[in-house]
Tab-separated table of C-alpha atoms and ligand atoms in Angstrom:
chain	number	residue	atom	x	y	z
M	1	MET	CA	-63.977	98.564	-55.002
M	2	LYS	CA	-63.019	99.667	-57.871
M	3	PHE	CA	-60.049	98.839	-59.435
M	4	ALA	CA	-58.031	99.601	-63.187
M	5	PHE	CA	-54.705	98.330	-64.778
M	6	ILE	CA	-52.576	100.555	-67.017
M	7	ILE	CA	-51.843	97.622	-68.901
M	8	ASP	CA	-50.793	96.132	-72.778
M	9	PRO	CA	-52.765	95.930	-74.575
M	10	ILE	CA	-54.826	92.649	-73.057
M	11	ALA	CA	-54.530	90.705	-75.747
M	12	ARG	CA	-50.705	90.665	-75.628
M	13	LEU	CA	-51.259	89.228	-71.945
M	14	ASP	CA	-50.022	85.607	-71.049
M	15	PRO	CA	-52.461	84.635	-68.375
M	16	GLY	CA	-50.087	81.836	-67.024
M	17	HIS	CA	-47.140	84.036	-66.288
M	18	ASP	CA	-47.865	88.121	-66.277
M	19	SER	CA	-48.174	89.084	-63.102
M	20	SER	CA	-50.494	91.880	-64.322
M	21	VAL	CA	-53.141	89.388	-64.746
M	22	ALA	CA	-52.789	87.491	-61.493
M	23	LEU	CA	-53.320	90.707	-59.850
M	24	MET	CA	-56.730	91.496	-61.948
M	25	GLU	CA	-58.051	88.006	-61.034
M	26	ALA	CA	-57.314	88.346	-57.466
M	27	ALA	CA	-59.090	91.727	-57.208
M	28	GLN	CA	-62.210	90.224	-59.410
M	29	VAL	CA	-62.596	86.954	-56.721
M	30	LEU	CA	-61.622	89.253	-54.139
M	31	GLY	CA	-65.416	90.958	-55.037
M	32	HIS	CA	-64.015	94.003	-56.975
M	33	GLU	CA	-64.834	95.419	-59.949
M	34	VAL	CA	-61.395	95.473	-62.582
M	35	TRP	CA	-60.561	98.135	-65.321
M	36	ILE	CA	-58.306	98.029	-67.574
M	37	THR	CA	-57.156	101.116	-69.912
M	38	GLN	CA	-53.324	101.963	-72.029
M	39	PHE	CA	-51.144	104.381	-71.583
M	40	THR	CA	-51.878	105.928	-74.172
M	41	GLN	CA	-55.808	106.415	-73.359
M	42	LEU	CA	-54.441	108.733	-70.748
M	43	GLY	CA	-54.883	112.513	-70.887
M	44	VAL	CA	-55.881	115.817	-67.913
M	45	THR	CA	-59.468	117.217	-68.180
M	46	ALA	CA	-60.451	120.645	-66.174
M	47	GLY	CA	-57.357	119.275	-63.508
M	48	GLN	CA	-57.815	115.836	-63.770
M	49	ALA	CA	-56.144	111.845	-64.971
M	50	MET	CA	-58.620	110.853	-67.533
M	51	ALA	CA	-58.643	107.785	-68.996
M	52	THR	CA	-60.772	105.541	-71.913
M	53	LEU	CA	-61.910	103.162	-69.000
M	54	GLN	CA	-63.099	99.308	-69.485
M	55	PRO	CA	-64.887	97.038	-67.520
M	56	VAL	CA	-63.350	93.162	-68.099
M	57	THR	CA	-64.281	90.240	-66.634
M	58	LEU	CA	-61.851	87.761	-65.961
M	59	THR	CA	-62.099	83.653	-66.262
M	60	PRO	CA	-59.230	82.635	-63.634
M	61	VAL	CA	-56.586	80.307	-64.849
M	62	THR	CA	-56.134	77.152	-63.003
M	63	LEU	CA	-53.143	74.229	-62.547
M	64	GLY	CA	-52.714	71.490	-64.943
M	65	GLY	CA	-50.362	69.493	-66.213
M	66	GLY	CA	-47.851	67.366	-64.093
M	67	ASP	CA	-48.685	65.898	-60.942
M	68	GLN	CA	-50.008	68.078	-58.042
M	69	SER	CA	-46.892	66.578	-56.109
M	70	ALA	CA	-44.136	68.186	-58.583
M	71	PRO	CA	-45.054	71.357	-58.821
M	72	GLU	CA	-41.949	72.625	-61.287
M	73	GLY	CA	-43.462	70.906	-63.989
M	74	GLN	CA	-46.921	72.021	-63.995
M	75	ARG	CA	-48.305	75.158	-65.681
M	76	TRP	CA	-51.334	77.535	-65.259
M	77	GLU	CA	-53.907	77.185	-68.204
M	78	ALA	CA	-56.239	79.907	-69.405
M	79	VAL	CA	-59.325	79.106	-71.476
M	80	PRO	CA	-59.116	80.327	-74.962
M	81	ASN	CA	-61.728	83.138	-73.718
M	82	TRP	CA	-59.908	84.423	-71.071
M	83	TYR	CA	-61.331	88.136	-71.064
M	84	GLN	CA	-64.932	89.284	-71.314
M	85	LEU	CA	-64.395	93.508	-72.096
M	86	GLY	CA	-67.374	95.558	-71.513
M	87	GLU	CA	-67.804	99.063	-72.492
M	88	SER	CA	-65.275	101.667	-72.706
M	89	VAL	CA	-66.002	105.136	-70.928
M	90	TYR	CA	-64.005	108.361	-71.313
M	91	GLN	CA	-63.988	109.237	-67.324
M	92	PRO	CA	-61.828	110.761	-64.214
M	93	LEU	CA	-59.271	108.199	-63.072
M	94	ASP	CA	-60.525	108.794	-59.140
M	95	THR	CA	-63.403	107.196	-59.728
M	96	MET	CA	-61.589	104.569	-59.324
M	97	ASP	CA	-60.291	103.220	-55.690
M	98	ALA	CA	-57.025	102.226	-56.953
M	99	VAL	CA	-54.800	102.453	-60.061
M	100	PHE	CA	-51.928	100.002	-61.376
M	101	MET	CA	-49.554	101.166	-63.396
M	102	ARG	CA	-48.371	98.061	-65.550
M	103	THR	CA	-47.114	99.299	-68.713
M	104	ASP	CA	-43.970	97.127	-69.821
M	105	PRO	CA	-40.983	98.952	-70.171
M	106	PRO	CA	-38.859	101.077	-72.038
M	107	VAL	CA	-39.618	103.636	-70.497
M	108	THR	CA	-39.863	106.142	-73.411
M	109	VAL	CA	-41.373	109.484	-73.449
M	110	PRO	CA	-44.497	109.122	-73.937
M	111	TYR	CA	-44.043	106.597	-71.316
M	112	LEU	CA	-42.269	109.670	-68.926
M	113	TYR	CA	-45.455	111.866	-69.349
M	114	THR	CA	-48.345	109.273	-69.051
M	115	THR	CA	-46.774	109.475	-65.348
M	116	TYR	CA	-47.329	113.357	-65.828
M	117	VAL	CA	-51.014	112.719	-66.963
M	118	LEU	CA	-51.431	110.321	-63.397
M	119	ASP	CA	-49.782	113.472	-61.082
M	120	TYR	CA	-53.556	114.367	-61.365
M	121	VAL	CA	-55.034	112.073	-59.891
M	122	ASP	CA	-56.445	113.282	-56.678
M	123	PRO	CA	-54.600	111.243	-53.727
M	124	ASN	CA	-57.114	111.559	-51.215
M	125	LYS	CA	-59.006	109.355	-53.338
M	126	THR	CA	-57.726	107.306	-55.389
M	127	LEU	CA	-54.308	105.408	-54.532
M	128	VAL	CA	-51.947	104.765	-57.365
M	129	ILE	CA	-49.561	102.032	-57.683
M	130	ASN	CA	-46.507	102.535	-58.169
M	131	SER	CA	-47.104	106.328	-57.386
M	132	PRO	CA	-45.996	108.161	-60.738
M	133	ALA	CA	-43.145	110.569	-58.836
M	134	GLY	CA	-41.608	106.775	-58.066
M	135	LEU	CA	-42.025	105.673	-61.342
M	136	ARG	CA	-39.976	108.500	-62.462
M	137	ALA	CA	-37.581	108.871	-60.003
M	138	ALA	CA	-36.568	104.864	-60.084
M	139	ASN	CA	-34.537	104.426	-63.200
M	140	GLU	CA	-35.231	100.140	-62.672
M	141	LYS	CA	-30.765	99.556	-63.575
M	142	MET	CA	-29.803	103.410	-62.212
M	143	TYR	CA	-31.874	103.221	-58.602
M	144	ALA	CA	-29.516	100.287	-56.932
M	145	LEU	CA	-26.436	102.225	-57.091
M	146	GLN	CA	-27.705	104.127	-54.030
M	147	PHE	CA	-27.196	101.140	-51.962
M	148	THR	CA	-23.534	100.806	-51.601
M	149	GLU	CA	-23.754	98.234	-49.423
M	150	ALA	CA	-26.154	96.081	-51.255
M	151	ILE	CA	-24.961	96.163	-55.758
M	152	PRO	CA	-21.975	94.524	-57.068
M	153	GLU	CA	-18.975	96.883	-57.716
M	154	THR	CA	-20.650	98.826	-60.125
M	155	ILE	CA	-19.768	102.285	-62.747
M	156	VAL	CA	-22.573	104.011	-64.935
M	157	SER	CA	-20.636	105.416	-68.438
M	158	ARG	CA	-20.131	106.297	-71.908
M	159	ASP	CA	-16.376	106.227	-71.978
M	160	LYS	CA	-14.871	103.667	-73.930
M	161	GLN	CA	-11.755	104.305	-71.874
M	162	VAL	CA	-13.583	104.290	-69.275
M	163	ILE	CA	-15.339	101.308	-69.906
M	164	ARG	CA	-12.109	99.627	-71.017
M	165	ASP	CA	-10.240	100.080	-67.605
M	166	THR	CA	-12.431	98.809	-65.852
M	167	VAL	CA	-13.089	95.964	-67.309
M	168	HIS	CA	-9.183	95.212	-67.840
M	169	ARG	CA	-9.448	95.652	-63.610
M	170	TRP	CA	-12.118	93.150	-63.072
M	171	GLY	CA	-11.161	91.013	-65.704
M	172	LYS	CA	-14.942	90.056	-66.685
M	173	ALA	CA	-18.134	92.053	-66.527
M	174	VAL	CA	-21.828	92.682	-67.679
M	175	LEU	CA	-22.729	95.189	-69.624
M	176	LYS	CA	-26.174	96.819	-69.112
M	177	PRO	CA	-28.652	99.289	-71.076
M	178	LEU	CA	-29.818	101.396	-68.928
M	179	GLY	CA	-33.390	101.080	-70.062
M	180	GLY	CA	-33.628	97.425	-70.642
M	181	LYS	CA	-35.712	94.951	-69.302
M	182	ALA	CA	-35.941	90.696	-69.862
M	183	GLY	CA	-32.009	90.406	-70.847
M	184	GLU	CA	-32.214	92.656	-74.018
M	185	GLY	CA	-28.823	94.698	-74.896
M	186	ILE	CA	-27.147	92.356	-71.729
M	187	LEU	CA	-23.119	91.516	-72.594
M	188	PHE	CA	-21.209	89.427	-70.773
M	189	LEU	CA	-17.334	91.303	-70.973
M	190	ALA	CA	-13.800	89.984	-71.090
M	191	ASP	CA	-11.072	92.049	-70.304
M	192	GLY	CA	-8.841	90.852	-74.328
M	193	ASP	CA	-12.102	90.408	-76.028
M	194	PRO	CA	-11.428	91.686	-79.449
M	195	ASN	CA	-15.028	92.356	-80.242
M	196	LEU	CA	-14.748	95.144	-76.747
M	197	ASN	CA	-14.979	98.346	-78.547
M	198	SER	CA	-17.386	97.662	-81.344
M	199	MET	CA	-19.662	96.171	-78.717
M	200	VAL	CA	-19.134	100.002	-75.963
M	201	GLU	CA	-19.628	101.814	-79.343
M	202	ILE	CA	-22.461	99.560	-80.626
M	203	SER	CA	-24.202	99.839	-77.120
M	204	THR	CA	-23.610	103.503	-76.186
M	205	HIS	CA	-24.687	104.552	-79.819
M	206	GLN	CA	-20.863	105.652	-80.182
M	207	GLY	CA	-20.524	107.431	-77.008
M	208	LEU	CA	-23.494	109.149	-77.124
M	209	GLU	CA	-25.372	106.686	-74.556
M	210	PRO	CA	-24.393	105.794	-70.795
M	211	VAL	CA	-24.555	102.046	-69.965
M	212	MET	CA	-24.205	99.862	-66.920
M	213	ILE	CA	-21.134	98.238	-66.716
M	214	GLN	CA	-21.360	95.562	-62.776
M	215	THR	CA	-18.638	93.362	-62.481
M	216	TYR	CA	-19.491	89.638	-63.483
M	217	LEU	CA	-21.162	87.567	-61.137
M	218	PRO	CA	-19.793	83.987	-61.317
M	219	GLU	CA	-22.614	83.013	-58.985
M	220	ALA	CA	-25.234	84.553	-62.148
M	221	LYS	CA	-24.931	80.015	-63.214
M	222	ASP	CA	-26.727	79.143	-59.557
M	223	GLY	CA	-29.702	81.647	-61.000
M	224	ASP	CA	-30.730	85.216	-60.693
M	225	LYS	CA	-33.557	85.422	-57.351
M	226	ARG	CA	-36.351	87.763	-57.892
M	227	VAL	CA	-37.950	88.652	-54.577
M	228	ILE	CA	-41.163	90.383	-55.021
M	229	LEU	CA	-41.232	93.220	-52.327
M	230	LEU	CA	-45.032	94.560	-51.294
M	231	ASN	CA	-44.170	98.103	-49.012
M	232	GLY	CA	-40.716	96.440	-49.321
M	233	GLU	CA	-41.495	93.773	-47.403
M	234	PRO	CA	-40.048	90.573	-49.504
M	235	ILE	CA	-43.352	88.573	-50.200
M	236	GLY	CA	-42.008	85.748	-52.137
M	237	ALA	CA	-39.661	84.804	-54.217
M	238	VAL	CA	-38.216	82.898	-57.388
M	239	ASN	CA	-34.800	81.669	-59.529
M	240	ARG	CA	-34.866	82.281	-62.669
M	241	ILE	CA	-31.430	79.516	-63.967
M	242	PRO	CA	-29.807	80.847	-67.636
M	243	THR	CA	-30.020	77.267	-69.524
M	244	GLY	CA	-27.877	75.530	-72.172
M	245	SER	CA	-25.220	77.970	-73.067
M	246	GLU	CA	-27.057	81.100	-72.250
M	247	PHE	CA	-25.589	83.544	-69.604
M	248	ARG	CA	-28.730	85.563	-68.285
M	249	GLY	CA	-31.061	83.976	-66.539
M	250	ASN	CA	-34.236	85.782	-67.604
M	251	MET	CA	-37.841	83.921	-68.459
M	252	ALA	CA	-38.021	85.784	-71.657
M	253	VAL	CA	-34.919	84.530	-72.943
M	254	GLY	CA	-34.959	80.540	-71.665
M	255	GLY	CA	-34.226	81.560	-68.011
M	256	ARG	CA	-35.869	77.645	-66.224
M	257	VAL	CA	-37.251	78.735	-63.211
M	258	ALA	CA	-37.073	76.746	-59.607
M	259	LYS	CA	-38.357	77.386	-56.183
M	260	VAL	CA	-35.971	79.254	-53.905
M	261	ALA	CA	-36.107	80.731	-50.171
M	262	VAL	CA	-36.101	84.116	-48.707
M	263	THR	CA	-32.885	84.286	-47.234
M	264	GLU	CA	-31.691	86.349	-44.352
M	265	ARG	CA	-29.085	88.126	-47.033
M	266	ASP	CA	-33.197	89.073	-48.980
M	267	ARG	CA	-34.402	90.427	-45.987
M	268	GLU	CA	-31.412	92.347	-44.955
M	269	ILE	CA	-31.078	93.944	-48.598
M	270	SER	CA	-35.077	94.768	-48.526
M	271	GLN	CA	-34.352	96.289	-45.345
M	272	GLN	CA	-31.953	98.400	-46.978
M	273	LEU	CA	-34.184	99.661	-49.750
M	274	ALA	CA	-37.258	99.514	-47.685
M	275	PRO	CA	-37.368	102.804	-46.363
M	276	ARG	CA	-36.429	104.727	-49.914
M	277	LEU	CA	-39.172	102.905	-51.382
M	278	ARG	CA	-41.763	103.798	-48.962
M	279	GLN	CA	-41.083	107.209	-49.537
M	280	ASP	CA	-40.681	106.891	-53.348
M	281	GLY	CA	-44.464	105.419	-53.383
M	282	LEU	CA	-43.187	102.031	-54.889
M	283	ILE	CA	-45.406	99.846	-53.415
M	284	PHE	CA	-45.131	96.706	-55.733
M	285	VAL	CA	-41.277	95.946	-56.359
M	286	GLY	CA	-39.801	92.955	-57.639
M	287	ILE	CA	-36.088	93.334	-57.276
M	288	ASP	CA	-32.987	90.594	-58.865
M	289	ILE	CA	-30.541	89.086	-56.485
M	290	ILE	CA	-27.391	87.389	-57.752
M	291	GLY	CA	-25.376	85.577	-54.755
M	292	GLY	CA	-26.508	87.586	-52.715
M	293	TYR	CA	-25.958	90.871	-54.186
M	294	LEU	CA	-28.987	93.575	-54.912
M	295	THR	CA	-28.494	93.918	-59.237
M	296	GLU	CA	-31.494	95.936	-60.022
M	297	VAL	CA	-34.723	97.026	-58.812
M	298	ASN	CA	-37.506	96.188	-60.890
M	299	VAL	CA	-40.937	99.006	-60.837
M	300	THR	CA	-42.356	99.398	-63.773
M	301	SER	CA	-44.638	95.872	-64.232
M	302	PRO	CA	-41.764	93.434	-62.179
M	303	THR	CA	-43.107	89.953	-62.814
M	304	GLY	CA	-42.588	86.723	-60.929
M	305	ILE	CA	-45.878	86.263	-58.652
M	306	ARG	CA	-47.586	83.155	-61.123
M	307	GLU	CA	-44.373	81.610	-60.802
M	308	ILE	CA	-44.239	81.682	-57.430
M	309	ASP	CA	-47.642	81.303	-56.894
M	310	ARG	CA	-47.223	77.934	-58.755
M	311	LEU	CA	-44.302	76.738	-57.060
M	312	ASP	CA	-44.951	78.161	-53.483
M	313	GLY	CA	-47.951	77.301	-53.567
M	314	VAL	CA	-49.571	80.672	-52.614
M	315	GLN	CA	-51.214	83.751	-54.057
M	316	LEU	CA	-49.513	87.062	-53.985
M	317	GLY	CA	-52.178	88.116	-56.143
M	318	TYR	CA	-54.929	88.307	-53.620
M	319	GLN	CA	-52.034	89.572	-50.755
M	320	VAL	CA	-51.410	92.888	-53.257
M	321	ILE	CA	-54.996	93.521	-53.621
M	322	LYS	CA	-55.665	93.074	-49.798
M	323	TRP	CA	-52.634	95.650	-49.267
M	324	ALA	CA	-54.481	97.922	-51.463
M	325	VAL	CA	-57.878	97.373	-50.036
M	326	ASP	CA	-56.103	98.384	-46.369
M	327	ALA	CA	-54.126	101.788	-47.806
M	328	ILE	CA	-57.178	102.938	-49.703
M	329	LYS	CA	-59.134	102.579	-46.478
M	330	ALA	CA	-56.939	104.458	-44.326
M	331	LEU	CA	-57.770	107.094	-47.418
M	332	GLY	CA	-60.890	107.330	-45.341
M	333	LYS	CA	-62.623	105.781	-47.718
M	334	GLY	CA	-64.108	102.106	-49.003
U	1	ADP	N1	-23.554	91.242	-62.287
U	1	ADP	C1	-23.890	90.031	-63.013
U	1	ADP	N2	-22.650	88.881	-63.219
U	1	ADP	C2	-23.410	88.135	-63.875
U	1	ADP	N3	-24.498	87.816	-64.335
U	1	ADP	C3	-24.845	88.740	-64.846
U	1	ADP	C4	-25.241	90.412	-63.791
U	1	ADP	N4	-25.905	90.813	-63.300
U	1	ADP	C5	-26.961	90.589	-64.308
U	1	ADP	N5	-26.649	88.973	-64.732
U	1	ADP	C6	-27.162	88.403	-65.658
U	1	ADP	O1	-28.194	88.977	-66.833
U	1	ADP	C7	-29.384	88.828	-66.327
U	1	ADP	C8	-30.584	89.923	-66.481
U	1	ADP	O2	-30.398	90.959	-65.747
U	1	ADP	P1	-30.909	92.221	-65.319
U	1	ADP	O3	-29.828	92.868	-64.275
U	1	ADP	O4	-31.641	92.110	-63.988
U	1	ADP	O5	-31.092	92.865	-66.312
U	1	ADP	P2	-32.793	92.703	-67.331
U	1	ADP	O6	-33.697	91.429	-66.327
U	1	ADP	O7	-33.660	94.206	-67.424
U	1	ADP	O8	-32.318	92.869	-68.530
U	1	ADP	C9	-29.725	87.993	-65.362
U	1	ADP	O9	-30.986	87.183	-65.194
U	1	ADP	C10	-27.980	87.580	-65.330
U	1	ADP	O10	-28.608	86.577	-65.644
U	2	MG	MG1	-33.775	91.886	-63.872
């Protein structure tokens, strides 16, 4: 089968960390063709979504450093020229069996335009993961708000007084820009902080942009758990533990990754999300859970596969590709 991946420029990807590379590698090893493109290289001609697609061949990463019995000390190693590109061709995207939309956030207006282009991929011929309508429906911060039983106390507002009153009530809170990722712009707020007004002004762009204010979960110091969901089912998890004086657990800001189990509570949360995720075509999703509370639903380009594979000795990318192959067969192709 043919798998296309809409990714950021491949030279900028980190083969030992990025889930997109894990997925591409899995597709190749399972005997499929792997093609890449970027969200800037898509268009529509005669009602068909088109893309400049380039075939790619990967040299899979291998585990190195540390010994086999201590996976925490090991890391994925890639050869310097870990990908080889073929000739680009501008062709309809529905010549592919599956398209993975894996452009990194932020979700900008050009990103949203790309989802409209992806609406012109024939769903009877090609599986798009995640669904373009689902990507539009699910702001990564706001989507969680509908699962009221699963989330900590949370408000969304751009009003300084509302935010101040809330922080006063809770004592401690976390502020999140609605379009952020990888810990960017996440602030710890404390009642009485002399910088509180100023932080709210900066984050809301003087009251123009709403932000999320969430009650501070002290369990965050023990980790922010990433659970990977495939069609609503948890298939693996990794913990990210803040290091040093940093309160954020994100890997991008130095969070330490550690092996962690999928708990009963994680399954319960996943079950609450599953029907909605399936309805929205959100097949490959990463949810964040702190102290048993859902804090974020990542749908654009969730990460975590490489870390879970290394710590748990599994191959989640293979599971995702095999799921896609079955779904493609169910379309009556393949
Ligand atoms: N309610 C909270 N209480 C304490 N810490 C939090 C809370 N929400 C998020 N954090 C911390 O901030 C980090 C980033 O938050 P998150 O909502 O996952 O946004 P993103 O990962 O998109 O930047 C988390 O990894 C966690 O360490
Ligand atoms: Mg997060």
